[in-house]
XYZ file of N, CA, C and O in Angstrom:
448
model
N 123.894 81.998 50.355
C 122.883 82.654 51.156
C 123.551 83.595 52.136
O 124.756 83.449 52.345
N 122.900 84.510 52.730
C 123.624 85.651 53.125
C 122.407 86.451 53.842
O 121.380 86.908 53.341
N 122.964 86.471 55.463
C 122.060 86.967 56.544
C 122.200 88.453 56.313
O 123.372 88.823 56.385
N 121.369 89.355 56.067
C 121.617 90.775 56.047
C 120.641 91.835 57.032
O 119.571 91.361 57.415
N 120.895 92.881 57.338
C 119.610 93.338 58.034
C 118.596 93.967 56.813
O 118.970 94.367 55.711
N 117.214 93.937 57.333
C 116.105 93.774 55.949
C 116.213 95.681 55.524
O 116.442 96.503 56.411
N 116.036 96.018 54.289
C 115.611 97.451 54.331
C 113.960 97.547 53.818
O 113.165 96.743 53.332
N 113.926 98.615 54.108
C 112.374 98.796 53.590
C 111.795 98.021 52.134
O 110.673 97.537 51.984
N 112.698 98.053 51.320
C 112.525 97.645 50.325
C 112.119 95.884 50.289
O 111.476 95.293 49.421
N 112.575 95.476 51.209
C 112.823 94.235 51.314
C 110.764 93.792 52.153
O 109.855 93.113 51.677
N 110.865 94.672 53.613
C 110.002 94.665 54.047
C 108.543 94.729 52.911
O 107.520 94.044 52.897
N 108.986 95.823 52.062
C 107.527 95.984 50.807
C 107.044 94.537 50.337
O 105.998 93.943 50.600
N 108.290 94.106 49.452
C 108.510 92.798 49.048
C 107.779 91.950 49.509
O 106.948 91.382 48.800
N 107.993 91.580 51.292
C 107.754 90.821 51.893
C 106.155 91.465 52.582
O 106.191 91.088 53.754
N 105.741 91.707 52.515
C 104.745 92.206 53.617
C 103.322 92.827 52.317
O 102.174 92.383 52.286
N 103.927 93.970 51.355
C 102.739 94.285 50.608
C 103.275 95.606 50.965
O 103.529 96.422 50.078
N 103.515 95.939 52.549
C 103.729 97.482 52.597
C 104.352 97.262 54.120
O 104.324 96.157 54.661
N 105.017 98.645 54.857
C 105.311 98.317 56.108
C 104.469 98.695 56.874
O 104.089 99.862 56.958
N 104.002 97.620 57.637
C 102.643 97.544 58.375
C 102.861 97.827 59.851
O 101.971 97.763 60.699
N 104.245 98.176 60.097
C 104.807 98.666 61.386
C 105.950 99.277 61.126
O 106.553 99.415 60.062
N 106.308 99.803 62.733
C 107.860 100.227 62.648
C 108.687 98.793 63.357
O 108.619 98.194 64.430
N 109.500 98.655 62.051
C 110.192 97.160 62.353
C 111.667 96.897 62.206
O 112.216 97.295 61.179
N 112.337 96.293 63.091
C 113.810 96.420 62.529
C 113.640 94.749 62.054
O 112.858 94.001 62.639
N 114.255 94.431 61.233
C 114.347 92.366 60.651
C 115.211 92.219 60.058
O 115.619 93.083 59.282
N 115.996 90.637 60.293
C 116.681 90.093 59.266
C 115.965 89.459 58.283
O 114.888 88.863 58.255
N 116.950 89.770 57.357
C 116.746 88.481 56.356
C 118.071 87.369 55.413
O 119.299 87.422 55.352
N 117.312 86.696 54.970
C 118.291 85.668 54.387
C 117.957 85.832 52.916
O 116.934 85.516 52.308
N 119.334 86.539 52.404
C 118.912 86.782 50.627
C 119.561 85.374 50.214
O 120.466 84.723 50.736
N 118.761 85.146 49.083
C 119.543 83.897 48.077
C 119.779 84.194 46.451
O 119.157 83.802 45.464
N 121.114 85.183 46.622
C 121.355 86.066 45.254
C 120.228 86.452 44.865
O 119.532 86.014 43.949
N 120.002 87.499 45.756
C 118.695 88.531 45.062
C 117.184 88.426 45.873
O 116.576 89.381 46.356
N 116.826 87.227 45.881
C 115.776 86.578 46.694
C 115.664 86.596 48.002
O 116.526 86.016 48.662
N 114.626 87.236 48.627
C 114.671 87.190 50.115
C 114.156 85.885 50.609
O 112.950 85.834 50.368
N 114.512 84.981 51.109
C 113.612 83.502 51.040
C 113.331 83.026 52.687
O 112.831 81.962 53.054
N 113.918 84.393 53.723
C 113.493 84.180 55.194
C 113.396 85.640 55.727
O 113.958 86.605 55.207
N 112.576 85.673 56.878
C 113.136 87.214 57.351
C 112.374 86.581 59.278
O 111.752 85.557 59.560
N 112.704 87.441 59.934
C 112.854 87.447 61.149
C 113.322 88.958 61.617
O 114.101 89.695 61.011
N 112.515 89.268 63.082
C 112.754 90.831 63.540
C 111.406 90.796 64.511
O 110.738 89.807 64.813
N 111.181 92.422 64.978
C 110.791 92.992 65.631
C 109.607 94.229 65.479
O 110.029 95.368 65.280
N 108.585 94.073 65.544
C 107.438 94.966 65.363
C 107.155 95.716 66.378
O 107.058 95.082 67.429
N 106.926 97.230 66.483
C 106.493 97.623 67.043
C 105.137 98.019 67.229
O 104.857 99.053 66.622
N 104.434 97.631 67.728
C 102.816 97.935 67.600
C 102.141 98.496 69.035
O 102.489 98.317 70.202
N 101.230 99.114 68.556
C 100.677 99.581 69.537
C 100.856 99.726 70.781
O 100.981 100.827 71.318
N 100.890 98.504 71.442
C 101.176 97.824 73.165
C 101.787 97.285 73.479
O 101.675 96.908 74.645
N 103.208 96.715 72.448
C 103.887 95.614 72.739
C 104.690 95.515 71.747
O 104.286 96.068 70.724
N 105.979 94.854 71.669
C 107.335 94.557 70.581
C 106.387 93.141 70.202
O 105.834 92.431 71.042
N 106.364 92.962 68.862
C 106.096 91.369 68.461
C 106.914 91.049 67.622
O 107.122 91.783 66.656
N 107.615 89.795 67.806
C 108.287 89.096 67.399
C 108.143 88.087 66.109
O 107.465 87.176 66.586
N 108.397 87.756 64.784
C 107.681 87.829 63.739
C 109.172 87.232 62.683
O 110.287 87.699 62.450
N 108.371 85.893 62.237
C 109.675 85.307 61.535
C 108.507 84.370 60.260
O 107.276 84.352 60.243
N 109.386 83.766 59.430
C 108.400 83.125 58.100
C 109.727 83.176 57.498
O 110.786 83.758 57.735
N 109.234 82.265 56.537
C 110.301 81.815 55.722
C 110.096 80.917 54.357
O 109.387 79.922 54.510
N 110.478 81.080 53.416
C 110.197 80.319 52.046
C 110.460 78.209 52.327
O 110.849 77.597 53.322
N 110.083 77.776 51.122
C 110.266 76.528 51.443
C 111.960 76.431 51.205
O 112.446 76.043 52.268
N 112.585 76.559 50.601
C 113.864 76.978 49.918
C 115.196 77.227 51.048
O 116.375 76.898 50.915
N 114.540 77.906 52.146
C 115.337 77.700 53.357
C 115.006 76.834 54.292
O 115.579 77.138 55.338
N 114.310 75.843 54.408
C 113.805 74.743 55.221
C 115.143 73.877 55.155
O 115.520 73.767 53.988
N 115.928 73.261 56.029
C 116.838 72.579 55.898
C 118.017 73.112 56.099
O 119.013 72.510 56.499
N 117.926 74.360 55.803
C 119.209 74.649 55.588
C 119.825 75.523 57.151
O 119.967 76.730 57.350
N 120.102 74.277 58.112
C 120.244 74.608 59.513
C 121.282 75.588 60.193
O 121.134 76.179 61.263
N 122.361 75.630 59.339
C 123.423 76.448 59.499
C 123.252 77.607 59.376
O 123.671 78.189 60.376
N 122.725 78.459 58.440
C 122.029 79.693 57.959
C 120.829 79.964 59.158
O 120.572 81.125 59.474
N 120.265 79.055 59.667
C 119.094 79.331 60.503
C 119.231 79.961 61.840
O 118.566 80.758 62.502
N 120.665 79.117 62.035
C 121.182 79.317 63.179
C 122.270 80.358 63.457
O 122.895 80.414 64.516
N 122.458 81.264 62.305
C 123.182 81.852 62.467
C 122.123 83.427 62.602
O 122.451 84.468 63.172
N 120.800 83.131 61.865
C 119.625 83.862 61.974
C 119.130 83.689 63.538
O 118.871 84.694 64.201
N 119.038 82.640 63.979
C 118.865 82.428 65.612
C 119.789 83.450 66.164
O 119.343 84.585 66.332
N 121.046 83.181 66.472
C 121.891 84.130 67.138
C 121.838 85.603 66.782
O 121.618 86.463 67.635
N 122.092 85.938 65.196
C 121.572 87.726 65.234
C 120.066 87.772 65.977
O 119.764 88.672 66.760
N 119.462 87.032 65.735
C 117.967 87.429 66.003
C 118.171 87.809 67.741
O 118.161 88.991 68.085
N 118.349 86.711 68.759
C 118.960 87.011 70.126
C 120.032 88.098 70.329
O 120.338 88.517 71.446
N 120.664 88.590 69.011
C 121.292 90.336 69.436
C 120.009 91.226 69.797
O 119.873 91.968 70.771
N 119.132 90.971 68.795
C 117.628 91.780 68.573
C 117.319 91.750 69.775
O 117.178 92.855 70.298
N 117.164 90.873 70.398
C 115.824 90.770 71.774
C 116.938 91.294 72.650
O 116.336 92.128 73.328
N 118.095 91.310 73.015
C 119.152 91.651 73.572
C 118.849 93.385 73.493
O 118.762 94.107 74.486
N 118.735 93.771 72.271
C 118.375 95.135 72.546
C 117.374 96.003 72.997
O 117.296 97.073 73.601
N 116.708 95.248 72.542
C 114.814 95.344 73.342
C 114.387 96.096 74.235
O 114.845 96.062 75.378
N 113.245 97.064 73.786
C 113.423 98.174 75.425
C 111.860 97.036 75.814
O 111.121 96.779 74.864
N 111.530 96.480 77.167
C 110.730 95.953 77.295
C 110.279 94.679 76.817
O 110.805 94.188 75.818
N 109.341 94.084 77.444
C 109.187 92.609 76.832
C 108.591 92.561 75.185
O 108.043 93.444 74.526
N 108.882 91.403 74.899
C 108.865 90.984 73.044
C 107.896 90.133 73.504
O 107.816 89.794 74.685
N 107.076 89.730 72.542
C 106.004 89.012 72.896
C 105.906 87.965 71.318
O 105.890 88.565 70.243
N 105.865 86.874 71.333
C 105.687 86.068 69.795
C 104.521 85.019 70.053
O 104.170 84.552 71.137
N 103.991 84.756 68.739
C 103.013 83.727 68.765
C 103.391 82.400 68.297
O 103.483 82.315 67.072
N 103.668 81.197 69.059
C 103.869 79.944 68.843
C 103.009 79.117 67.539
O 101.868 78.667 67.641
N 103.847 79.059 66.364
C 103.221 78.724 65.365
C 102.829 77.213 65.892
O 103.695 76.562 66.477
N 101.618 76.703 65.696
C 101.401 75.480 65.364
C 101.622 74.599 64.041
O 101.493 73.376 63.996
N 101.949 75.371 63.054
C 102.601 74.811 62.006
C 103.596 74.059 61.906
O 103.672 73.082 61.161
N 104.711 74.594 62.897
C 105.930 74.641 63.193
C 106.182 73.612 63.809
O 106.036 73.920 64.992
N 106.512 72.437 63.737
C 106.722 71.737 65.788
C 107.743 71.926 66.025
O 107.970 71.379 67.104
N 109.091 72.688 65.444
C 109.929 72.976 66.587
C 109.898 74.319 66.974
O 110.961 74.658 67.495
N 109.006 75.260 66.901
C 108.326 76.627 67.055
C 108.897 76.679 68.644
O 109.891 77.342 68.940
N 108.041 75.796 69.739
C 108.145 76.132 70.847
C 109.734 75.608 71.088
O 110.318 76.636 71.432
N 110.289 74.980 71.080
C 111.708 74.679 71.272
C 112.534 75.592 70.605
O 113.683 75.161 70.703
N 112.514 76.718 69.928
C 113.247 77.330 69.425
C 112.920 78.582 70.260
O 113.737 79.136 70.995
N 111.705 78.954 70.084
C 111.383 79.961 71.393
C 111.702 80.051 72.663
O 111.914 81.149 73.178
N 111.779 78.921 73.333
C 112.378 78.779 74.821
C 114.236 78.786 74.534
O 115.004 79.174 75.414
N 114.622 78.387 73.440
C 116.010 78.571 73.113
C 116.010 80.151 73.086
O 116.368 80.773 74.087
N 115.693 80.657 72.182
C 115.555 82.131 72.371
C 115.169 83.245 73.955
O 115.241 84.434 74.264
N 114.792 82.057 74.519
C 114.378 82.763 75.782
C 113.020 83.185 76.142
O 112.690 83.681 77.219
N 112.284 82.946 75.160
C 110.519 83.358 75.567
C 110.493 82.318 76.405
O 111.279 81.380 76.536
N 109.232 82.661 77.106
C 108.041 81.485 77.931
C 106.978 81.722 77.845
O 106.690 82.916 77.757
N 105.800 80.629 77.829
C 104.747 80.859 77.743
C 104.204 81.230 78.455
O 104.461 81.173 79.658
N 103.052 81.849 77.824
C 102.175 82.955 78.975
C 100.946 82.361 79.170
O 100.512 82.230 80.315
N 100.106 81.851 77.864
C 98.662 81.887 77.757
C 98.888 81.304 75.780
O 99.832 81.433 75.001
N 97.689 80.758 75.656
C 97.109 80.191 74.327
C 98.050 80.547 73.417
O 97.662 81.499 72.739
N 99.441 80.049 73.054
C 99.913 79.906 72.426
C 101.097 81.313 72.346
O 102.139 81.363 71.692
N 100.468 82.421 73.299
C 101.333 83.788 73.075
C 102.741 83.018 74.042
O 102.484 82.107 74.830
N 103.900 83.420 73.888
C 105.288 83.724 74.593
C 105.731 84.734 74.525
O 105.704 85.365 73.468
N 106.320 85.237 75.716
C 107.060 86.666 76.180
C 108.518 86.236 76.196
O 108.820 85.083 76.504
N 109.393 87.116 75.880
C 110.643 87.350 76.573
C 110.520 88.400 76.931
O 109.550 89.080 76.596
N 111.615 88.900 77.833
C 111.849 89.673 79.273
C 110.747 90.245 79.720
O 110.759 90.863 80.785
């Protein structure tokens, strides 16, 4: 597996089409994109935006090495990033406050 930054091509793949201007990683698995993580720009605000196949579940080392590029990302950031706390997730909010968001309101978190 192998953290790369995403290209458009990847984004199509993943998304249907690019539905913003976005910079993201992803995690290929020979050929297969099976995680991605990054930065949306929309309208009013940077949103913060991660998902991932079942295929990378577990595999903590790779995640975490996606954690740390991802914190280069917000590191570059003009203005606050804003993400939505999956409830799917339960370690969603513990990974977010690792990252540095805090909560704001109903589930949204900001960093800076």
């Amino acid at each position: 597996m192998k953290v790369r930054q995403a290209t458009r091509d990847d984004l199509v793949r993943w998304f249907g089409s690019v539905p913003a201007t976005m910079r993201a990683l992803v995690v290929d698995d020979g050929g297969d994109v099976i995680g991605i993580a990054g930065l949306a720009l929309m309208a009013d605000h940077v949103q913060a935006f991660s998902a991932m196949k079942p295929a990378l579940r577990g595999k903590t080392f790779v995640l975490a090495k996606v954690a740390v590029m991802f914190k280069a990302m917000l590191a570059d950031a003009t203005g606050a990033v804003q993400a939505v706390c999956s409830e799917e997730e339960p370690e969603s909010p513990d990974l977010l406050s690792k990252l540095g968001f805090v909560p704001v309101y109903d589930g949204v978190w900001r960093h800076g």
